[in-house]
Coordinates of C-alpha atoms and ligand atoms in Angstrom, one line a residue:
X1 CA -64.2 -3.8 -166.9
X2 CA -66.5 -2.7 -163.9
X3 CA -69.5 -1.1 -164.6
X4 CA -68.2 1.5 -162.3
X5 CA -64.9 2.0 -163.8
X6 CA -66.8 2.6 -167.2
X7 CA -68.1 6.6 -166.1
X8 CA -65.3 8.8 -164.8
X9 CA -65.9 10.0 -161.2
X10 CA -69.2 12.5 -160.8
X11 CA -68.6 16.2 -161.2
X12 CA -64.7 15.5 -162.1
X13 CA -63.6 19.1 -163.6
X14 CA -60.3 20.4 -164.1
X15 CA -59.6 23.4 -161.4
X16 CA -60.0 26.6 -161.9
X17 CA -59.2 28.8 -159.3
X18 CA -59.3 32.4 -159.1
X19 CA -56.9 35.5 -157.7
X20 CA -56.0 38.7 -157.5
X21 CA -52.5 39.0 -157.2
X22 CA -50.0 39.0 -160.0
X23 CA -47.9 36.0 -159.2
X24 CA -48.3 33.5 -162.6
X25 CA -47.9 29.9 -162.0
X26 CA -46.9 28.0 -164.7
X27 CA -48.1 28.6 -168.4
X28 CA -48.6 32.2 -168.3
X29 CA -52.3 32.5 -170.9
X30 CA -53.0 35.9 -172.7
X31 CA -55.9 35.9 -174.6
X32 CA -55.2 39.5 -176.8
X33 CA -57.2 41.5 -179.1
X34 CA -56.9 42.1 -182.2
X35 CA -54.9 45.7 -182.6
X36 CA -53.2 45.4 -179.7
X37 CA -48.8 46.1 -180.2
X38 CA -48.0 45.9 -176.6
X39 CA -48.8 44.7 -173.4
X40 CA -50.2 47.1 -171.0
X41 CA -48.2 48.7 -168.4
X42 CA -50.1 47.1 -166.0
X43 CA -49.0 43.6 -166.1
X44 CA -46.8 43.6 -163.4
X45 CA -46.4 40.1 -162.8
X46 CA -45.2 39.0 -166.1
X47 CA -41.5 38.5 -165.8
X48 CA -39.7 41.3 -167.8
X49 CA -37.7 39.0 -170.3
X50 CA -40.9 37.3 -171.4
X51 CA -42.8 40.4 -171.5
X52 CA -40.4 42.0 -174.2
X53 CA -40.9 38.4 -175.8
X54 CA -44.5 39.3 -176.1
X55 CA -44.1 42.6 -177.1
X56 CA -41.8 41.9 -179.6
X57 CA -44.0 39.6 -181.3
X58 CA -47.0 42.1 -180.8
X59 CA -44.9 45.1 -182.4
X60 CA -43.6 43.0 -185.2
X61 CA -47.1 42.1 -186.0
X62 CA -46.4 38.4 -185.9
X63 CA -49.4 37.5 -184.1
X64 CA -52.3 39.1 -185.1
X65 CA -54.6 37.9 -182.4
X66 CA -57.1 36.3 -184.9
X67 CA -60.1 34.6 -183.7
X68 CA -58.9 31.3 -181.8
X69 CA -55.0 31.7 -182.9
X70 CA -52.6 30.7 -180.9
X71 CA -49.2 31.5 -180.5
X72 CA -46.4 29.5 -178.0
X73 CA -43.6 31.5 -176.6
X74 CA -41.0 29.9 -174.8
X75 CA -37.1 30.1 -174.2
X76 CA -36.9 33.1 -172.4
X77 CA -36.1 32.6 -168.1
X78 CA -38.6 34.4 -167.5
X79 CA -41.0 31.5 -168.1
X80 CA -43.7 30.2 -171.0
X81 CA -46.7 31.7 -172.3
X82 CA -49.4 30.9 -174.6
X83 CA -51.2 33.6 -176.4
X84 CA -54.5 33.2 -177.6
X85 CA -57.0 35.0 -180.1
X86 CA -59.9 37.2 -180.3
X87 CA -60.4 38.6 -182.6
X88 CA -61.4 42.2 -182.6
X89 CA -63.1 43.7 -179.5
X90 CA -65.8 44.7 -180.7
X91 CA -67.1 41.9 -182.2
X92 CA -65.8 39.8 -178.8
X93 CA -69.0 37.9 -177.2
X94 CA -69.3 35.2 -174.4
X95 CA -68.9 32.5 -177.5
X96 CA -65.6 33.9 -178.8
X97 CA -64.1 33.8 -175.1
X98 CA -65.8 29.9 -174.7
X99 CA -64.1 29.1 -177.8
X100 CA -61.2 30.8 -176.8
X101 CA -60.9 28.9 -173.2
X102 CA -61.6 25.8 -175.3
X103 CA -58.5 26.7 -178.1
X104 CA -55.8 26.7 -175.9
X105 CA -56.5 23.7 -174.0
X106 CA -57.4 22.1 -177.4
X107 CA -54.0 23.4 -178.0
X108 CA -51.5 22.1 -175.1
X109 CA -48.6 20.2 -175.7
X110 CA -46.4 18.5 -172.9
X111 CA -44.0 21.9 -173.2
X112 CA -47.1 23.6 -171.8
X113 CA -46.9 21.6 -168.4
X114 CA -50.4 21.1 -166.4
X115 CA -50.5 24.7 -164.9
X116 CA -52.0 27.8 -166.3
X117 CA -51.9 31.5 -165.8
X118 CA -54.7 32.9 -167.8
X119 CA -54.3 37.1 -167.5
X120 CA -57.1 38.9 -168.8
X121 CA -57.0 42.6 -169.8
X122 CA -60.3 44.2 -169.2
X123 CA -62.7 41.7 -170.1
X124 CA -66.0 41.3 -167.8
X125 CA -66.7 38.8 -165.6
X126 CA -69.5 36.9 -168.2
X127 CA -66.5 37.0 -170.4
X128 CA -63.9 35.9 -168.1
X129 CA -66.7 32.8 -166.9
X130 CA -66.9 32.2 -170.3
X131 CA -63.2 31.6 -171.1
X132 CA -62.9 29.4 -168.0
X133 CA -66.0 27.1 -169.2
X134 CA -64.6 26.4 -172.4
X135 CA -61.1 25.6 -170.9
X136 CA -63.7 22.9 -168.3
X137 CA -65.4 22.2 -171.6
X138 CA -62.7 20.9 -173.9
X139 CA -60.2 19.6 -170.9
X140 CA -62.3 16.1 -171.4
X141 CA -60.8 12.7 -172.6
X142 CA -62.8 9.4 -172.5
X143 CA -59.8 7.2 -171.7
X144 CA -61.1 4.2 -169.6
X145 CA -60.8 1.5 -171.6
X146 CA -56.9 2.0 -172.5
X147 CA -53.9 0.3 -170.6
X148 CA -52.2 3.0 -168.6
X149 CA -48.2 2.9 -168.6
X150 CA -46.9 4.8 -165.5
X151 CA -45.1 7.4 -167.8
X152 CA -48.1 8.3 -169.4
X153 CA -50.0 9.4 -166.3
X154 CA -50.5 12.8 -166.8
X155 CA -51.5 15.7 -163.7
X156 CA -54.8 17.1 -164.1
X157 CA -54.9 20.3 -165.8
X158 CA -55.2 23.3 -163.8
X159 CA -55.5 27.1 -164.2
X160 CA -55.9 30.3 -162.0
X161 CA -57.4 33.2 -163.6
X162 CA -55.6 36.6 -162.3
X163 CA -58.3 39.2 -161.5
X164 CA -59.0 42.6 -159.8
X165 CA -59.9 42.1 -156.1
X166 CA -62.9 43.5 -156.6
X167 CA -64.6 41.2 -159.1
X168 CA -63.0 38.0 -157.2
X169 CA -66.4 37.0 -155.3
X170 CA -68.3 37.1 -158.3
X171 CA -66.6 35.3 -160.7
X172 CA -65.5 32.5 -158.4
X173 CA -69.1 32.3 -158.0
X174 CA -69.6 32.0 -161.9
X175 CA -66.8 29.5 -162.3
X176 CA -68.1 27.1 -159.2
X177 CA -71.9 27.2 -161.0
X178 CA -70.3 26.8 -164.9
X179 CA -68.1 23.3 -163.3
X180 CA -71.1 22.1 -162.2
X181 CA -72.7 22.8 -165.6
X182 CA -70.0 21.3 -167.0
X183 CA -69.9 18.2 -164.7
X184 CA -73.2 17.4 -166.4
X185 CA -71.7 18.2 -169.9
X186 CA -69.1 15.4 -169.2
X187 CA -71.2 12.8 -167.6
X188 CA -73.1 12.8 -170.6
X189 CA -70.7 12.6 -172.8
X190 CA -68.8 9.7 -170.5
X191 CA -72.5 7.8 -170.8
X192 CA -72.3 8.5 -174.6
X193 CA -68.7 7.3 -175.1
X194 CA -69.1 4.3 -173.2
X195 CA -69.1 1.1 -175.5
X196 CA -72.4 -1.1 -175.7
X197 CA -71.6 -4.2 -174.4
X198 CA -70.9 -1.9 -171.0
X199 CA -73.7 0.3 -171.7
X200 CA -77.2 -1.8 -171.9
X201 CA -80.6 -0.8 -170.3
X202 CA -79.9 -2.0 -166.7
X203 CA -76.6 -0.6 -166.6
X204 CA -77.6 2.9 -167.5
X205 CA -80.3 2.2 -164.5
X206 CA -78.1 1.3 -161.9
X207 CA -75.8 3.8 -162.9
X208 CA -78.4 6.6 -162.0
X209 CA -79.3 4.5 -158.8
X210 CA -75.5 4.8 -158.1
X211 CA -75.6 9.0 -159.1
X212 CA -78.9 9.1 -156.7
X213 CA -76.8 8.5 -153.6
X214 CA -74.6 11.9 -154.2
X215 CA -77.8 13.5 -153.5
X216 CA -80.3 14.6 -150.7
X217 CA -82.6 15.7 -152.8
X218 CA -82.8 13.6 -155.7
X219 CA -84.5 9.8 -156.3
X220 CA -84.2 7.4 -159.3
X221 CA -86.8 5.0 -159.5
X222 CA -86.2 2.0 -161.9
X223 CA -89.0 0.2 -163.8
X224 CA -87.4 -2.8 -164.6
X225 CA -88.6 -5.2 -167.8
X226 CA -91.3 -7.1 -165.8
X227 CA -93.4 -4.0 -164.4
X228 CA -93.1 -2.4 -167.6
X229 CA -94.5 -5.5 -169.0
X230 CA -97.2 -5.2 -166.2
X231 CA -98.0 -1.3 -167.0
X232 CA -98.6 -2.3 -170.8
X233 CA -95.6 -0.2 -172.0
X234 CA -95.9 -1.8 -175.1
X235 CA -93.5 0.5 -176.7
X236 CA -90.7 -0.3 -174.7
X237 CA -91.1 -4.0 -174.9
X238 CA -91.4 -4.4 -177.8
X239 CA -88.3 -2.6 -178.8
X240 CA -86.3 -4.2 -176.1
X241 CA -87.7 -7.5 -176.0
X242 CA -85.3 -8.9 -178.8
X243 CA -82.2 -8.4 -176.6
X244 CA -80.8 -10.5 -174.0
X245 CA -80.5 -7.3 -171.6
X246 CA -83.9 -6.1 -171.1
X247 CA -85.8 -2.5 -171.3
X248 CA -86.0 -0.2 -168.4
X249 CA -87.5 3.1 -167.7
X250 CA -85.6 5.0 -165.3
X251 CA -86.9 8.2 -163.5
X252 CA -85.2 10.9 -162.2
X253 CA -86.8 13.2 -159.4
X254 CA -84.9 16.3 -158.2
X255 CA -86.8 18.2 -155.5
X256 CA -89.5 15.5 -155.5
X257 CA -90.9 17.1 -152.2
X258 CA -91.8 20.4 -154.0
X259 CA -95.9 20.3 -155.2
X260 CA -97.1 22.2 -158.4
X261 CA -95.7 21.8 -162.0
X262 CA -92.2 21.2 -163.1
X263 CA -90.0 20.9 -166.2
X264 CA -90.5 17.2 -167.8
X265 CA -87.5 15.7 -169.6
X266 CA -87.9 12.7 -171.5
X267 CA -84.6 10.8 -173.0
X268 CA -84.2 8.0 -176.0
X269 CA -82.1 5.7 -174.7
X270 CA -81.5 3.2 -177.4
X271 CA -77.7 1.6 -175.9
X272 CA -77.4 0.0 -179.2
X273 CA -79.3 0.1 -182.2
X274 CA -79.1 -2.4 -185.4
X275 CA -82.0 -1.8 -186.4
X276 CA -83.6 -4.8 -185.1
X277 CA -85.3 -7.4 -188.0
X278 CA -85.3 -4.5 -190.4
X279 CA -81.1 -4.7 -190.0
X280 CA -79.2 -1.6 -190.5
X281 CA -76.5 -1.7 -193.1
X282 CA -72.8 -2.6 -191.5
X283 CA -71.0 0.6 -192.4
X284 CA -70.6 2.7 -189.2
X285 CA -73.0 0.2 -187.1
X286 CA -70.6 1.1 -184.3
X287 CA -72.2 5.3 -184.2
X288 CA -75.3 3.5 -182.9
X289 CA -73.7 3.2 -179.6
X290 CA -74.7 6.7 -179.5
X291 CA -78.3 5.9 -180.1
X292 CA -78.8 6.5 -176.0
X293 CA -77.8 10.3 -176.6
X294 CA -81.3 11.5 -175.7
X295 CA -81.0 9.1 -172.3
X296 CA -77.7 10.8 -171.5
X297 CA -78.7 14.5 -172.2
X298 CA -81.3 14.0 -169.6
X299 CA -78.7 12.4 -166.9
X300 CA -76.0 14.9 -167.1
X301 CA -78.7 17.8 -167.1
X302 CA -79.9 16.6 -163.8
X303 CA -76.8 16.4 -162.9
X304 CA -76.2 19.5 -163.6
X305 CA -79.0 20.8 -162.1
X306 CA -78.2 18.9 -158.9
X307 CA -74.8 19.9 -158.7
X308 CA -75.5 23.6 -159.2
X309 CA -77.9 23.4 -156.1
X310 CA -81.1 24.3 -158.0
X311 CA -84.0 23.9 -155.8
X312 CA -87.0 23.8 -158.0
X313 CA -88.6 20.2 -159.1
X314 CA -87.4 18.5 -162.2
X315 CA -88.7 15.2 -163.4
X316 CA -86.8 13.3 -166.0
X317 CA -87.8 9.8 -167.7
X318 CA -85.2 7.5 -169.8
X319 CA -86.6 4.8 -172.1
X320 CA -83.8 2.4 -172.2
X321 CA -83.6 -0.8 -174.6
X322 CA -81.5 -2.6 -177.2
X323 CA -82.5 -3.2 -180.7
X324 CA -81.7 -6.7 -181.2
X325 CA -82.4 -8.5 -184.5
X326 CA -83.8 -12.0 -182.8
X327 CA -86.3 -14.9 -182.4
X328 CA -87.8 -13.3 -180.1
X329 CA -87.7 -9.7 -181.4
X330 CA -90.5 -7.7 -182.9
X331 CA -91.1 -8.0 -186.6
X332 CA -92.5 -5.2 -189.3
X333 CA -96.0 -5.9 -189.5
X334 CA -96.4 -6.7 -185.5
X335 CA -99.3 -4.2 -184.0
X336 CA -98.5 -3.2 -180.6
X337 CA -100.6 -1.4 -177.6
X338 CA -98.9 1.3 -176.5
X339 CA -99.1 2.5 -172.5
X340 CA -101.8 5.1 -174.1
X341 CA -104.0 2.5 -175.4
X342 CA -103.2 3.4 -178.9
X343 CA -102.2 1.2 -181.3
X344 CA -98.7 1.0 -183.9
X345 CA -98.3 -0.7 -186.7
X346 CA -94.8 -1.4 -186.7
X347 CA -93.8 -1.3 -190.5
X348 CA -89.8 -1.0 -189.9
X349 CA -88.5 -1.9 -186.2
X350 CA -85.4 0.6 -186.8
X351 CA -87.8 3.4 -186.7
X352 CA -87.8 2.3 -182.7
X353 CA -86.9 5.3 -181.4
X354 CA -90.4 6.6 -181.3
X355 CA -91.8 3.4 -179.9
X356 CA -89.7 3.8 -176.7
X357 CA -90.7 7.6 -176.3
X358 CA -94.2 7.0 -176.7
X359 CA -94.4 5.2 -173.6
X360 CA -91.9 7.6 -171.7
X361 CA -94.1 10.9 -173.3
X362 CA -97.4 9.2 -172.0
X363 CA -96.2 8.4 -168.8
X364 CA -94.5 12.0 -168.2
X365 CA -97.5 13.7 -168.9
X366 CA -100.1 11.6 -167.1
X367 CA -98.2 10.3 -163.9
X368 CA -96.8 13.7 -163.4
X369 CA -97.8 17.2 -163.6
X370 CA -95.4 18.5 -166.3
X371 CA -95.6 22.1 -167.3
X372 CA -94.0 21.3 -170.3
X373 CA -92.4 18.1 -171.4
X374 CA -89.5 18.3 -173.7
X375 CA -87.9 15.0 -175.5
X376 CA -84.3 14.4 -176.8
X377 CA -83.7 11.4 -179.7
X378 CA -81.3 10.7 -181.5
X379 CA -84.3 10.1 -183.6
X380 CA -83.8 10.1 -187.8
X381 CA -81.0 10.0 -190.1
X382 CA -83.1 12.5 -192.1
X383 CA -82.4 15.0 -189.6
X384 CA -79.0 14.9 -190.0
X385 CA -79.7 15.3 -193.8
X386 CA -81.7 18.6 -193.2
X387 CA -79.4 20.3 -190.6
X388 CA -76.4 18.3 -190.7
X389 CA -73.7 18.6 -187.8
X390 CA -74.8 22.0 -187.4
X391 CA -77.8 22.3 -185.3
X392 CA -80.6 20.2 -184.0
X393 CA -84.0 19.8 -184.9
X394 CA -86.6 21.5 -182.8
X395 CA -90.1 21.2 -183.2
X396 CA -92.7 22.3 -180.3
X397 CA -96.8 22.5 -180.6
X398 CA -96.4 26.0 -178.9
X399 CA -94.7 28.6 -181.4
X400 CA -93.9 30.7 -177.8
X401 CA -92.3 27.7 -176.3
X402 CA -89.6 26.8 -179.1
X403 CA -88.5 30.2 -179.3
X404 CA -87.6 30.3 -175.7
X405 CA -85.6 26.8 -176.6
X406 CA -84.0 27.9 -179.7
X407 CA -83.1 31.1 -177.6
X408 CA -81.6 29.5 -175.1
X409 CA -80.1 27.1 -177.3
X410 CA -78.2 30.1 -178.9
X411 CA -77.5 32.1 -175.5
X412 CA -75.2 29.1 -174.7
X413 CA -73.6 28.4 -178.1
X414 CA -75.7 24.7 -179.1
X415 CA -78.1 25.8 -181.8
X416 CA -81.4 23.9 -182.3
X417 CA -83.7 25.3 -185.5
X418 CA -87.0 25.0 -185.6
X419 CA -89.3 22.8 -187.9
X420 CA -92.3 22.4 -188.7
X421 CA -95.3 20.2 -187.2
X422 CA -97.7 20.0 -189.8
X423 CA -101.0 18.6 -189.8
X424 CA -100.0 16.8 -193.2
X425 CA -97.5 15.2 -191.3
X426 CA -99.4 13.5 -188.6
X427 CA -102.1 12.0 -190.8
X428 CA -99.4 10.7 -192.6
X429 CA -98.3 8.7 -189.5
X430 CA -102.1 8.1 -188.2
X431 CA -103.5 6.3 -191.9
X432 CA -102.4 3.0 -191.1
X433 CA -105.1 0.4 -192.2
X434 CA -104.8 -1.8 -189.0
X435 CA -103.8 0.2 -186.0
X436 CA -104.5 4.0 -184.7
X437 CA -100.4 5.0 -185.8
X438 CA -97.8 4.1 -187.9
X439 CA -94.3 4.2 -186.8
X440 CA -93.1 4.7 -191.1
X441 CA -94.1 7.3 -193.0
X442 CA -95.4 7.3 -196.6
X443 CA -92.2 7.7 -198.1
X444 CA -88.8 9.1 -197.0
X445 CA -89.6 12.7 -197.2
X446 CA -90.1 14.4 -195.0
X447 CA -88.5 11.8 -192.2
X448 CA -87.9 13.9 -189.4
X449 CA -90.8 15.8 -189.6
X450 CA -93.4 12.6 -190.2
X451 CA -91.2 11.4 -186.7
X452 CA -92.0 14.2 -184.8
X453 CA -95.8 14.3 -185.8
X454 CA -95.7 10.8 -184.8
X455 CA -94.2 12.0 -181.4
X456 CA -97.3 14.2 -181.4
X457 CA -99.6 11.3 -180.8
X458 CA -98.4 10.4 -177.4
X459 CA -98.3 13.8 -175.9
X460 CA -101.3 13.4 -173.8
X461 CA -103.6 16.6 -173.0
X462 CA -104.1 18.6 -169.9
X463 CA -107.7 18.9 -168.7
X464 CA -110.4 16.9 -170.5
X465 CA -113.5 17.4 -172.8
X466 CA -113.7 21.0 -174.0
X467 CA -111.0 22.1 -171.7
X468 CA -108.7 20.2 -173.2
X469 CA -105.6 20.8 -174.7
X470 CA -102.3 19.5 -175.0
X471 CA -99.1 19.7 -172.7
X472 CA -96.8 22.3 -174.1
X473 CA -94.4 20.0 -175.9
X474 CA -90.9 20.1 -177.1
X475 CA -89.0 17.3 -179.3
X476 CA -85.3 17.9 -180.2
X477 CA -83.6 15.7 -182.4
X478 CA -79.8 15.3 -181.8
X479 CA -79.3 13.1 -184.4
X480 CA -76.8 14.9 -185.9
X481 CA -75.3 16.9 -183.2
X482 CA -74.7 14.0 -180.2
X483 CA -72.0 13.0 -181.9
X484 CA -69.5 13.6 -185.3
X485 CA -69.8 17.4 -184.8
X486 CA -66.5 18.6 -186.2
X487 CA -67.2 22.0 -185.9
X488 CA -67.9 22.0 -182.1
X489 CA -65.1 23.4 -180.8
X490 CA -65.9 22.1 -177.1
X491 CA -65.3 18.5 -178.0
X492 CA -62.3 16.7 -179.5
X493 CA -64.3 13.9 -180.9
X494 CA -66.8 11.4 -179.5
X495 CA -70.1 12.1 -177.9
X496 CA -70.6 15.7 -177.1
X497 CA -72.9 16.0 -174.8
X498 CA -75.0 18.6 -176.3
X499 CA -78.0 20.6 -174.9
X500 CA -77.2 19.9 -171.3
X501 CA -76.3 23.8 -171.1
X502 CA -79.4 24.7 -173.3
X503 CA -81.5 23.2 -170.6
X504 CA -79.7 24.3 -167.6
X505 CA -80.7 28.0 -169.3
X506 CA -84.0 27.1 -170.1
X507 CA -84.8 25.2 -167.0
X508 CA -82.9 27.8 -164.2
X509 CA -83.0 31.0 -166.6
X510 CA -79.1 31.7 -165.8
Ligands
BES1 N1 -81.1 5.8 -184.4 C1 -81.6 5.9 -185.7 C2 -81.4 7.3 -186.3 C3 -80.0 7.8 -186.7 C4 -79.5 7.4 -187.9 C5 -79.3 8.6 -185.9 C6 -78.3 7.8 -188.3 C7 -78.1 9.1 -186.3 C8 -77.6 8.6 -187.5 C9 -83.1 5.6 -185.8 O1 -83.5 4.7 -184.9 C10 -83.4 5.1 -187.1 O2 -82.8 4.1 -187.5 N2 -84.2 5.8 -187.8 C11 -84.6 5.5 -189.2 C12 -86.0 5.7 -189.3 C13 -86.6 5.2 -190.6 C14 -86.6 3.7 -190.6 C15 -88.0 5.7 -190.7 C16 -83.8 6.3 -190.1 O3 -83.5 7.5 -189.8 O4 -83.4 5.8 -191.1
ZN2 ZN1 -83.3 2.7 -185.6
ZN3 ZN1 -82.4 4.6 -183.1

């Protein structure tokens, strides 16, 4: 298979368009409250044989309009419909309408067809976005790699949403900006999905050189395995030193021309990981395909960013490499020199994660002026026994600064908790006997924790001598929420491409 073939097209979305008369094409959609025994009088365009279908139902009390039901009514000539759940109207957010966009096309069968009608009955126009995102969201199926039969082709999905005149402008303008958010939530997912032996440092690199082209106003800038030998990222090489397709950094510049200080994003991308000498187990080697989550979170959120026209400088940084078991790969007990000068004692080379972000945190925040810098790993399996599916771990050295994550985290409906960076943590990770750090901590408590305070040690400071102080600092750990996230209702299975709306918030404040 092509490279090329391997990523769906950029920015592909299913269509949503919007409109303010009453015809209904298709699939006619109702999402309904809770309470509610009839349709209005007001929805003149439903065909009067399946509007006493409706009501019927509605009177009879056999749908009850229960958060993220559905009920499928068809057999009348006055066409289909789909009616969908939420709950009671009260308790109705923007997350019960996402969820609820997300339910019915979770939900389609063929007797559905591609075409949708969704009809709203006063809902507002965050809600109404909302709905449509989640329907972007979940439409999503990675696909590639399986022989396509001429019957199976399907016609992309499409909807139109049926709105008053009046708030037409403004929430076509809501759903144009949430597909481009959502362009970005797909790409990564697409990167994520993508099996290793098609996904491998220099592919992910001139996959971004490829995405650069789309662009005006953004550059990738690839540091292939030679100048990153040449630059002393020892982190890098070393992980990726053991494989037979080399490490790369690749940089990602959006407004480059722009001076003063800018969001800094820096990604783990690990495109396989076995664990290198220190050999992970076989069972479910395959999940550490995934291992280049953190890589792909910061791709599809430029993406996003690009796509959505924001015009404010964003730097990103990937550190890509394979951990290879080999004669040639790194062994526990090596000492490498990091791009910082310090030292690790590498005591288990599947704790490699935080070699390769070393040299990407470094760089970010002494090649670049970040204001903050905020890193995504798929980092420890003891994250993913604190928090589980559930959330990610978040841990910041500025208390102010991982609220505003965790906030924005939960404005979009991807939660990230925070932890704690203790000191006891990093001079755990700083007593080796040999070298300045340790990439293992004492024992296994603690794991994600003693990670991040190793993270810590390669967050360089802004300013020097009394001045001093570090770069506000971010480190999220999506072990347990890239992927196998059976609660997230915006993904059917496979990568999820997580936390490229948390940052799109964060990073544009919409
Ligand atoms: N990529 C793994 C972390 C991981 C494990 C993510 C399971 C998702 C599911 C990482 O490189 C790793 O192997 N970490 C080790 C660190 C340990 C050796 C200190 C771990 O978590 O066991
Ligand atoms: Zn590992
Ligand atoms: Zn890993």
């Amino acid at each position: 298979m092509k490279w090329e073939k391997a990523v769906a097209v950029f920015g592909e979305t299913m269509e949503v368009t919007i409109s303010s008369g009453s015809n209904i094409n298709g699939t006619l959609v109702l999402p309904l409250f809770e309470g509610e025994e009839a349709l209005p009088t007001a929805d003149e365009g439903i065909p009067n044989s399946l509007k006493s279908q409706i009501n019927r139902v509605l009177g009879d009390g056999d749908f009850k309009a229960k958060t993220n039901a559905t009920m499928t009514l068809v057999g009348t000539d006055g066409g289909k419909a789909m009616l969908i759940g939420l709950g009671k109207e009260a308790d109705a957010d923007v997350h019960t309408y996402r969820e609820a966009g997300a339910t019915v096309v979770a939900s389609l069968k063929k007797v559905h067809g591609d075409e949708l009608t969704v009809l709203f009955h006063a809902s507002d126009i965050a809600s109404m976005s909302s709905f449509a995102e989640g329907m972007m969201l979940r439409d999503y199926s990675y696909d590639l790699y399986k022989k396509k039969d001429d019957e199976d082709e399907k016609n992309d999905l499409s909807a139109r949403i049926n709105c008053n005149e009046g708030d037409a402008t403004e929430l076509s303008a809501a759903i144009d900006r949430a597909a481009s958010i959502v362009s970005g939530v797909h790409l990564s997912r697409d990167l994520g999905n993508c099996p290793p032996n098609d996904m491998y440092p220099m592919a992910f690199a001139e996959k971004a050189e490829l995405w650069a082209k789309d662009y005006a106003n953004v550059k990738v800038e690839v540091i292939d395995y030679e100048t990153a030998k040449r630059h002393g990222m020892g982190g890098l090489v070393a992980v990726g030193m053991g494989s037979s397709r080399k490490p790369c950094m690749v940089i990602f510049t959006l407004n480059g021309d722009l001076k003063g200080s800018h969001p800094m994003l820096v990604g783990k991308g690990i495109t396989f990981d076995t664990g290198g000498i220190s050999l992970k187990p076989g069972a479910n080697m395959d999940e550490m395909k995934y291992d280049m989550g953190g890589s792909a979170t910061v791709f599809g959120t430029m993406q996003a960013l690009a796509s959505c026209g924001y015009d404010k400088k964003v730097v990103a940084i990937t550190c890509m490499a394979e951990n290879m078991p080999a004669a040639n790969a790194q062994r526990p007990g090596d000492v490498i020199t990091t791009l910082s000068g310090k030292t690790i004692e590498v005591l288990n080379t599947d704790a490699e994660g935080r070699l390769v972000l070393a040299d990407g945190l470094w760089k970010a925040g002494t090649d670049y002026d970040p204001e903050y810098i905020i890193d995504f790993a798929t980092l420890t399996g003891a994250c993913v026994v604190a928090l589980g599916h559930e959330a990610t771990g978040l841990w910041s050295n500025d208390d102010d600064f991982r609220t505003r994550i965790h906030d924005a985290g939960n404005d979009v409906g991807e939660l990230a908790w925070p932890m704690p960076l203790l000191p006891a943590f990093e001079k755990e990770m700083t007593n080796s006997k040999i070298a300045d750090t340790r990439n293992l901590g004492a024992g296994r408590w603690g794991g994600a924790n003693t990670a991040a305070a190793f993270l810590k040690q390669f967050v360089p400071n802004r300013g020097e001598g009394d001045d001093a102080e570090q770069i506000t600092w971010a480190h999220m750990d999506i072990a347990g929420t890239y992927w196998g996230a059976k609660t997230n209702k915006m993904v059917g299975h496979g990568a999820t491409g997580i936390h490229v709306r948390t940052m799109v918030r964060l990073i544009t404040g919409e």
